[in-house]
Coordinates of C-alpha atoms and ligand atoms in Angstrom, one line a residue:
M1 CA 83.3 25.6 2.5
A2 CA 80.3 24.4 4.5
P3 CA 79.1 20.8 4.1
Y4 CA 75.8 22.1 2.5
A5 CA 77.7 23.9 -0.3
A6 CA 77.9 22.5 -3.8
R7 CA 81.1 20.4 -4.0
E8 CA 82.8 19.1 -7.1
E9 CA 83.4 15.7 -5.5
S10 CA 79.7 15.1 -5.1
G11 CA 78.7 17.1 -8.1
K12 CA 76.6 15.4 -10.8
G13 CA 79.1 16.2 -13.5
R14 CA 78.9 17.2 -17.1
R15 CA 76.8 15.7 -19.9
Y16 CA 79.9 14.7 -21.8
R17 CA 82.8 13.4 -19.7
E18 CA 86.0 15.5 -19.7
R19 CA 89.3 15.3 -18.0
P20 CA 89.8 17.7 -15.1
A21 CA 91.6 20.9 -15.8
A22 CA 95.1 21.3 -14.3
Y23 CA 94.8 24.5 -12.5
R24 CA 91.1 25.2 -12.2
G25 CA 88.1 23.7 -10.4
E26 CA 85.1 22.6 -12.4
Y27 CA 82.9 25.6 -11.5
Q28 CA 85.7 28.0 -12.3
R29 CA 85.9 26.3 -15.6
D30 CA 82.2 26.8 -16.2
R31 CA 82.6 30.5 -15.4
D32 CA 85.4 30.8 -17.9
R33 CA 83.5 29.0 -20.6
I34 CA 80.6 31.4 -20.1
I35 CA 82.8 34.5 -20.3
H36 CA 84.4 33.2 -23.5
S37 CA 81.0 32.5 -25.1
T38 CA 79.5 34.5 -27.9
A39 CA 76.2 34.9 -26.1
F40 CA 78.0 36.5 -23.2
R41 CA 79.6 39.1 -25.4
R42 CA 76.2 39.9 -26.9
L43 CA 74.8 40.9 -23.6
V44 CA 76.5 44.3 -23.8
Y45 CA 74.1 45.3 -26.6
K46 CA 71.0 43.9 -25.1
T47 CA 68.4 45.9 -23.2
Q48 CA 67.8 45.6 -19.5
V49 CA 65.0 48.2 -19.3
F50 CA 66.3 51.0 -21.6
V51 CA 67.0 50.1 -25.2
N52 CA 70.7 50.4 -25.9
H53 CA 70.6 53.5 -28.1
E54 CA 68.6 55.5 -25.5
G55 CA 71.8 56.3 -23.7
D56 CA 75.3 55.1 -22.8
L57 CA 74.9 55.1 -19.0
Y58 CA 72.0 52.7 -18.6
R59 CA 72.4 49.1 -17.5
T60 CA 72.7 46.6 -20.2
R61 CA 72.2 42.8 -19.7
L62 CA 76.0 42.6 -19.3
T63 CA 76.4 45.2 -16.6
H64 CA 73.3 43.8 -14.9
S65 CA 74.9 40.3 -14.9
L66 CA 78.1 41.7 -13.4
E67 CA 76.2 43.4 -10.6
V68 CA 74.3 40.2 -9.9
A69 CA 77.6 38.3 -9.7
Q70 CA 79.1 40.9 -7.4
I71 CA 76.2 40.8 -5.0
A72 CA 75.9 37.0 -5.1
R73 CA 79.6 36.5 -4.4
T74 CA 79.6 38.6 -1.3
V75 CA 76.7 36.6 0.1
A76 CA 78.3 33.2 -1.0
R77 CA 81.4 34.0 0.8
A78 CA 79.6 35.0 4.0
L79 CA 77.5 31.8 3.9
H80 CA 80.6 29.6 3.1
I81 CA 79.0 28.3 -0.1
N82 CA 80.6 27.8 -3.5
E83 CA 81.6 31.2 -4.8
P84 CA 82.9 30.1 -8.3
L85 CA 79.6 28.3 -8.9
V86 CA 77.6 31.4 -7.8
E87 CA 79.7 33.5 -10.2
A88 CA 79.1 31.1 -13.1
I89 CA 75.4 31.0 -12.6
S90 CA 75.2 34.8 -12.2
L91 CA 77.1 35.4 -15.4
A92 CA 75.0 32.9 -17.4
H93 CA 71.5 33.6 -15.9
D94 CA 70.4 36.0 -18.7
L95 CA 72.2 34.5 -21.7
G96 CA 68.9 33.5 -23.2
H97 CA 67.4 36.9 -23.2
T98 CA 66.0 38.3 -26.5
P99 CA 66.8 41.8 -27.7
F100 CA 64.6 44.5 -26.2
G101 CA 64.2 43.0 -22.7
H102 CA 60.9 41.6 -21.6
A103 CA 59.0 43.2 -24.4
G104 CA 61.1 41.2 -26.8
Q105 CA 60.6 38.0 -24.9
D106 CA 56.8 38.5 -24.7
A107 CA 56.6 39.3 -28.4
L108 CA 58.7 36.2 -29.3
N109 CA 56.7 34.0 -27.0
A110 CA 53.5 35.2 -28.7
C111 CA 55.0 34.4 -32.2
M112 CA 55.9 30.9 -30.9
R113 CA 52.6 30.1 -29.2
N114 CA 51.7 27.3 -31.7
F115 CA 55.3 25.9 -31.6
G116 CA 55.9 25.4 -27.9
G117 CA 56.3 29.0 -26.8
F118 CA 59.5 30.9 -25.9
E119 CA 60.8 31.4 -22.4
H120 CA 64.1 33.2 -21.7
N121 CA 65.0 31.0 -18.8
L122 CA 64.8 27.8 -20.8
Q123 CA 66.6 29.6 -23.6
S124 CA 69.6 30.4 -21.4
L125 CA 69.9 26.7 -20.9
R126 CA 69.5 26.0 -24.6
V127 CA 72.4 28.5 -25.2
V128 CA 74.8 26.7 -22.9
D129 CA 73.6 23.2 -23.8
D130 CA 73.2 23.4 -27.6
L131 CA 73.5 26.8 -29.3
E132 CA 77.1 27.8 -28.5
E133 CA 79.3 25.9 -30.9
K134 CA 82.9 26.2 -29.7
Y135 CA 84.2 22.8 -28.9
A136 CA 85.2 20.0 -31.1
D137 CA 83.9 17.2 -28.8
F138 CA 80.5 18.4 -27.8
P139 CA 77.7 20.8 -28.6
G140 CA 77.2 23.8 -26.3
L141 CA 79.6 24.6 -23.4
N142 CA 79.1 21.2 -21.6
L143 CA 78.7 22.9 -18.2
T144 CA 78.3 21.0 -14.9
F145 CA 74.9 19.9 -13.7
E146 CA 75.0 22.4 -10.8
T147 CA 75.5 25.4 -13.1
R148 CA 72.8 24.3 -15.4
E149 CA 70.5 23.7 -12.4
G150 CA 71.1 27.3 -11.3
I151 CA 70.4 28.7 -14.8
L152 CA 67.1 26.9 -15.0
K153 CA 65.2 29.0 -12.5
H154 CA 61.7 28.1 -13.6
C155 CA 60.3 25.6 -16.0
S156 CA 56.8 24.4 -16.9
A157 CA 56.0 20.8 -16.2
R158 CA 55.7 20.1 -19.9
N159 CA 59.3 21.3 -20.6
A160 CA 60.6 19.7 -17.4
R161 CA 59.6 16.3 -18.6
D162 CA 62.0 16.6 -21.5
L163 CA 64.9 17.6 -19.3
G164 CA 65.4 14.4 -17.4
E165 CA 67.3 14.8 -14.1
L166 CA 67.5 18.5 -14.5
G167 CA 63.8 18.9 -14.8
R168 CA 62.9 16.6 -12.0
R169 CA 62.7 19.2 -9.2
F170 CA 60.0 21.1 -11.1
L171 CA 57.8 17.9 -11.2
E172 CA 58.6 16.8 -7.6
R173 CA 58.7 20.3 -6.1
G174 CA 62.3 19.9 -4.9
Q175 CA 64.7 22.8 -4.4
P176 CA 67.9 23.6 -6.2
G177 CA 71.2 24.0 -4.3
L178 CA 71.9 27.1 -2.2
E179 CA 74.0 28.7 -4.9
A180 CA 71.1 28.6 -7.3
Q181 CA 68.7 30.0 -4.7
L182 CA 71.1 32.8 -4.0
V183 CA 71.6 34.0 -7.6
N184 CA 67.8 34.1 -8.0
L185 CA 67.6 36.7 -5.2
A186 CA 70.8 38.5 -6.1
D187 CA 69.2 39.1 -9.5
A188 CA 66.2 40.7 -7.9
I189 CA 68.4 42.8 -5.5
A190 CA 70.4 44.0 -8.5
Y191 CA 67.6 45.1 -10.7
N192 CA 65.5 46.6 -8.0
N193 CA 68.4 48.9 -7.1
H194 CA 69.8 49.7 -10.5
D195 CA 66.4 50.3 -12.0
V196 CA 65.8 53.0 -9.4
D197 CA 69.1 54.6 -10.6
D198 CA 68.3 54.2 -14.3
G199 CA 64.7 55.3 -13.9
F200 CA 65.8 58.4 -12.0
R201 CA 68.5 59.2 -14.6
A202 CA 65.9 58.9 -17.3
G203 CA 63.6 61.3 -15.5
L204 CA 60.8 58.7 -15.3
L205 CA 61.0 58.5 -11.5
D206 CA 61.2 61.4 -9.2
L207 CA 62.4 61.8 -5.6
D208 CA 59.0 62.5 -4.1
Q209 CA 57.6 59.3 -5.6
L210 CA 60.6 57.3 -4.4
R211 CA 60.5 58.7 -0.9
E212 CA 57.1 57.1 -0.4
Q213 CA 58.7 53.7 -0.8
P214 CA 59.6 52.4 2.7
L215 CA 63.0 51.0 1.7
F216 CA 64.0 54.1 -0.2
G217 CA 62.3 56.5 2.2
E218 CA 64.1 55.1 5.3
H219 CA 67.5 55.5 3.8
Y220 CA 66.7 58.8 2.1
D221 CA 65.8 60.3 5.5
E222 CA 69.1 59.1 7.0
V223 CA 71.2 60.4 4.1
H224 CA 69.3 63.7 3.9
A225 CA 69.7 64.4 7.7
R226 CA 73.4 63.7 7.5
Y227 CA 74.1 65.5 4.2
P228 CA 71.4 68.2 3.9
D229 CA 73.2 70.0 1.0
L230 CA 74.0 67.0 -1.2
D231 CA 72.9 67.3 -4.8
D232 CA 70.2 64.8 -6.0
R233 CA 72.5 62.7 -8.1
R234 CA 74.9 61.9 -5.3
L235 CA 72.1 61.6 -2.9
I236 CA 70.5 58.9 -5.0
Y237 CA 73.7 56.9 -5.2
E238 CA 74.2 57.2 -1.4
V239 CA 70.6 55.9 -0.9
I240 CA 71.0 53.1 -3.3
R241 CA 74.3 51.9 -1.9
R242 CA 72.6 51.8 1.6
M243 CA 69.6 50.0 0.2
I244 CA 71.8 47.3 -1.3
G245 CA 73.8 47.0 1.9
H246 CA 70.6 46.8 3.9
V247 CA 69.0 44.0 1.9
V248 CA 72.2 42.1 1.4
T249 CA 73.0 42.1 5.1
D250 CA 69.4 40.9 5.9
L251 CA 69.8 38.2 3.3
I252 CA 73.0 36.9 4.9
E253 CA 71.6 37.1 8.4
Q254 CA 68.3 35.5 7.6
S255 CA 69.8 32.8 5.5
S256 CA 72.4 31.9 8.1
F257 CA 69.6 31.6 10.6
R258 CA 67.6 29.3 8.4
I259 CA 70.6 27.2 7.5
A260 CA 71.3 26.8 11.2
Q261 CA 67.6 25.7 11.8
L262 CA 67.6 23.2 8.9
A263 CA 71.2 22.1 9.6
P264 CA 71.7 20.5 6.2
Q265 CA 74.6 18.1 6.0
S266 CA 74.8 18.1 2.2
I267 CA 73.5 19.7 -0.9
E268 CA 71.0 16.8 -1.1
D269 CA 69.5 17.9 2.2
V270 CA 69.1 21.4 0.7
R271 CA 67.4 19.9 -2.4
A272 CA 65.0 17.9 -0.2
A273 CA 64.0 20.8 2.0
N274 CA 60.3 22.0 2.0
G275 CA 61.1 25.4 0.6
P276 CA 64.0 27.7 -0.2
V277 CA 66.6 28.2 2.5
I278 CA 68.1 31.4 1.2
G279 CA 65.7 34.3 1.8
F280 CA 65.0 37.7 3.4
S281 CA 63.4 38.4 6.8
D282 CA 59.6 39.1 6.6
R283 CA 60.2 42.8 7.0
V284 CA 62.8 43.2 4.3
F285 CA 60.8 40.8 2.0
T286 CA 57.8 43.1 2.3
Q287 CA 60.0 46.2 1.5
H288 CA 61.7 44.5 -1.3
K289 CA 58.4 43.4 -2.8
A290 CA 56.9 46.8 -2.5
L291 CA 59.8 48.4 -4.3
K292 CA 59.5 45.7 -7.1
E293 CA 55.8 46.5 -7.5
F294 CA 56.5 50.2 -7.4
L295 CA 59.0 49.8 -10.3
R296 CA 56.5 47.7 -12.2
S297 CA 53.7 50.2 -12.1
N298 CA 55.9 53.4 -12.3
L299 CA 58.8 52.4 -14.5
Y300 CA 58.3 49.2 -16.5
R301 CA 54.8 50.4 -17.3
H302 CA 55.7 54.0 -17.8
E303 CA 54.2 55.6 -20.9
Q304 CA 57.7 56.2 -22.4
V305 CA 59.0 52.7 -21.7
R306 CA 55.7 51.3 -23.1
R307 CA 56.0 53.3 -26.3
M308 CA 59.5 51.9 -26.8
N309 CA 58.2 48.4 -26.0
D310 CA 55.5 48.7 -28.6
E311 CA 58.0 49.7 -31.3
T312 CA 60.3 46.8 -30.4
K313 CA 57.4 44.4 -30.4
V314 CA 56.7 45.3 -34.0
I315 CA 60.4 44.6 -34.9
V316 CA 60.3 41.1 -33.3
E317 CA 57.0 40.1 -34.9
S318 CA 58.0 41.4 -38.3
L319 CA 61.4 39.5 -38.2
F320 CA 59.6 36.3 -37.1
D321 CA 57.0 36.5 -39.9
T322 CA 59.6 37.4 -42.5
Y323 CA 62.0 34.5 -41.6
M324 CA 59.1 32.1 -41.5
A325 CA 57.9 33.1 -44.9
D326 CA 61.4 33.2 -46.4
F327 CA 63.6 30.9 -44.4
G328 CA 66.5 31.6 -46.8
Q329 CA 67.0 35.0 -45.1
I330 CA 68.6 33.3 -42.2
P331 CA 72.3 32.8 -42.8
A332 CA 73.3 29.3 -43.9
T333 CA 75.9 29.2 -41.2
F334 CA 73.3 29.5 -38.5
A335 CA 73.5 26.4 -36.3
D336 CA 70.4 24.2 -36.4
Q337 CA 69.1 25.1 -39.8
A338 CA 69.7 21.7 -41.2
N339 CA 67.3 20.2 -38.6
A340 CA 64.4 22.3 -39.7
H341 CA 62.3 19.8 -41.5
N342 CA 58.8 20.9 -40.4
E343 CA 57.2 24.1 -39.5
A344 CA 57.7 23.8 -35.7
Q345 CA 61.4 23.0 -36.1
R346 CA 61.7 26.0 -38.5
A347 CA 60.0 28.2 -36.0
R348 CA 62.4 27.1 -33.3
V349 CA 65.4 27.9 -35.5
V350 CA 63.9 31.3 -36.2
A351 CA 63.3 31.9 -32.5
D352 CA 66.9 30.9 -31.6
Y353 CA 68.2 33.2 -34.3
I354 CA 66.1 36.2 -33.1
A355 CA 66.7 35.5 -29.5
G356 CA 70.5 35.6 -30.1
M357 CA 70.3 39.1 -31.7
T358 CA 71.5 42.2 -30.0
D359 CA 69.1 45.2 -30.0
R360 CA 71.0 47.0 -32.7
F361 CA 71.4 44.0 -35.0
A362 CA 67.6 43.3 -34.7
I363 CA 66.9 46.9 -35.7
A364 CA 69.4 46.7 -38.6
E365 CA 67.8 43.4 -39.8
Y366 CA 64.3 44.9 -39.6
E367 CA 65.4 47.9 -41.7
R368 CA 67.2 45.6 -44.2
L369 CA 64.1 43.4 -44.6
S370 CA 61.4 46.0 -44.8
Ligands
MG401 MG1 68.6 39.1 -14.5

């Protein structure tokens, strides 16, 4: 491992001290705790773009997280940074997502506007710090600072102030370690590519549209010239795998170049840098961004996706209002209920409860209550 990688010896440790494990490193241990968590298992029934019951072959939050981990690990290995840490962050990065993807998060955020709002990124941290109840000695999963640093991708200044050391970089404009920077981009590489696949499968994107995208078009022409008779389904896979290869290779090469320029001697040098060190070349960044914007206007805002989003918004709002009006509807076993002394605290418990739901559980609850 390179000197600028996150290292256990110089790590900032866990919130509650623990004895080291016999056969595993600290970041491996974090990864294992994440995989054993309840929130992780729920990801299988949470929407990425398509609601779970729309079809069995679409990505879910779980398969998305696995794809992020797979991409990030390749890059981590090539850059000689901490692979177990990268895997832990990848698997945990979406634990705080509500049911129904971004539509669910926006709806819950609107419900929470008078009570501090709702942000899935901060919620992922809440899940690992507080909401998982699995250990006798501490709340949450008691993960290392570096894994928590990677999970907290963004944070408002107001929330950052309450987070102490972990929130400091948002107030002082510092950077996280390379492992955290990497997962952030691996996330975008994963969804950009799998959403092309899912969007095409759903019939919401067609080949003519996609070919106008520089990143897609370039690889499409190559594949089509070489395999003129290939059917569309296999052609799409062939193009996507080349697109992933293309951006991942660029990410490795460009990041190696920037690391060589900065020549950091430790993770602290990385944290003190003026900007992120992990990144694409200008050319690939432009292509990657164009594809992201294309997906936003043609898939995420597609009439059919929007209609589904509107329906799920009603579910989240209705659950929120019902629980706020009748707090007893929340199971007594649900974690923080005892702390709900005022309206804002009750709202937070309700938000935690709803955020933890799978798509299908939220739908069942909605039907039960209405
Ligand atoms: Mg993600």
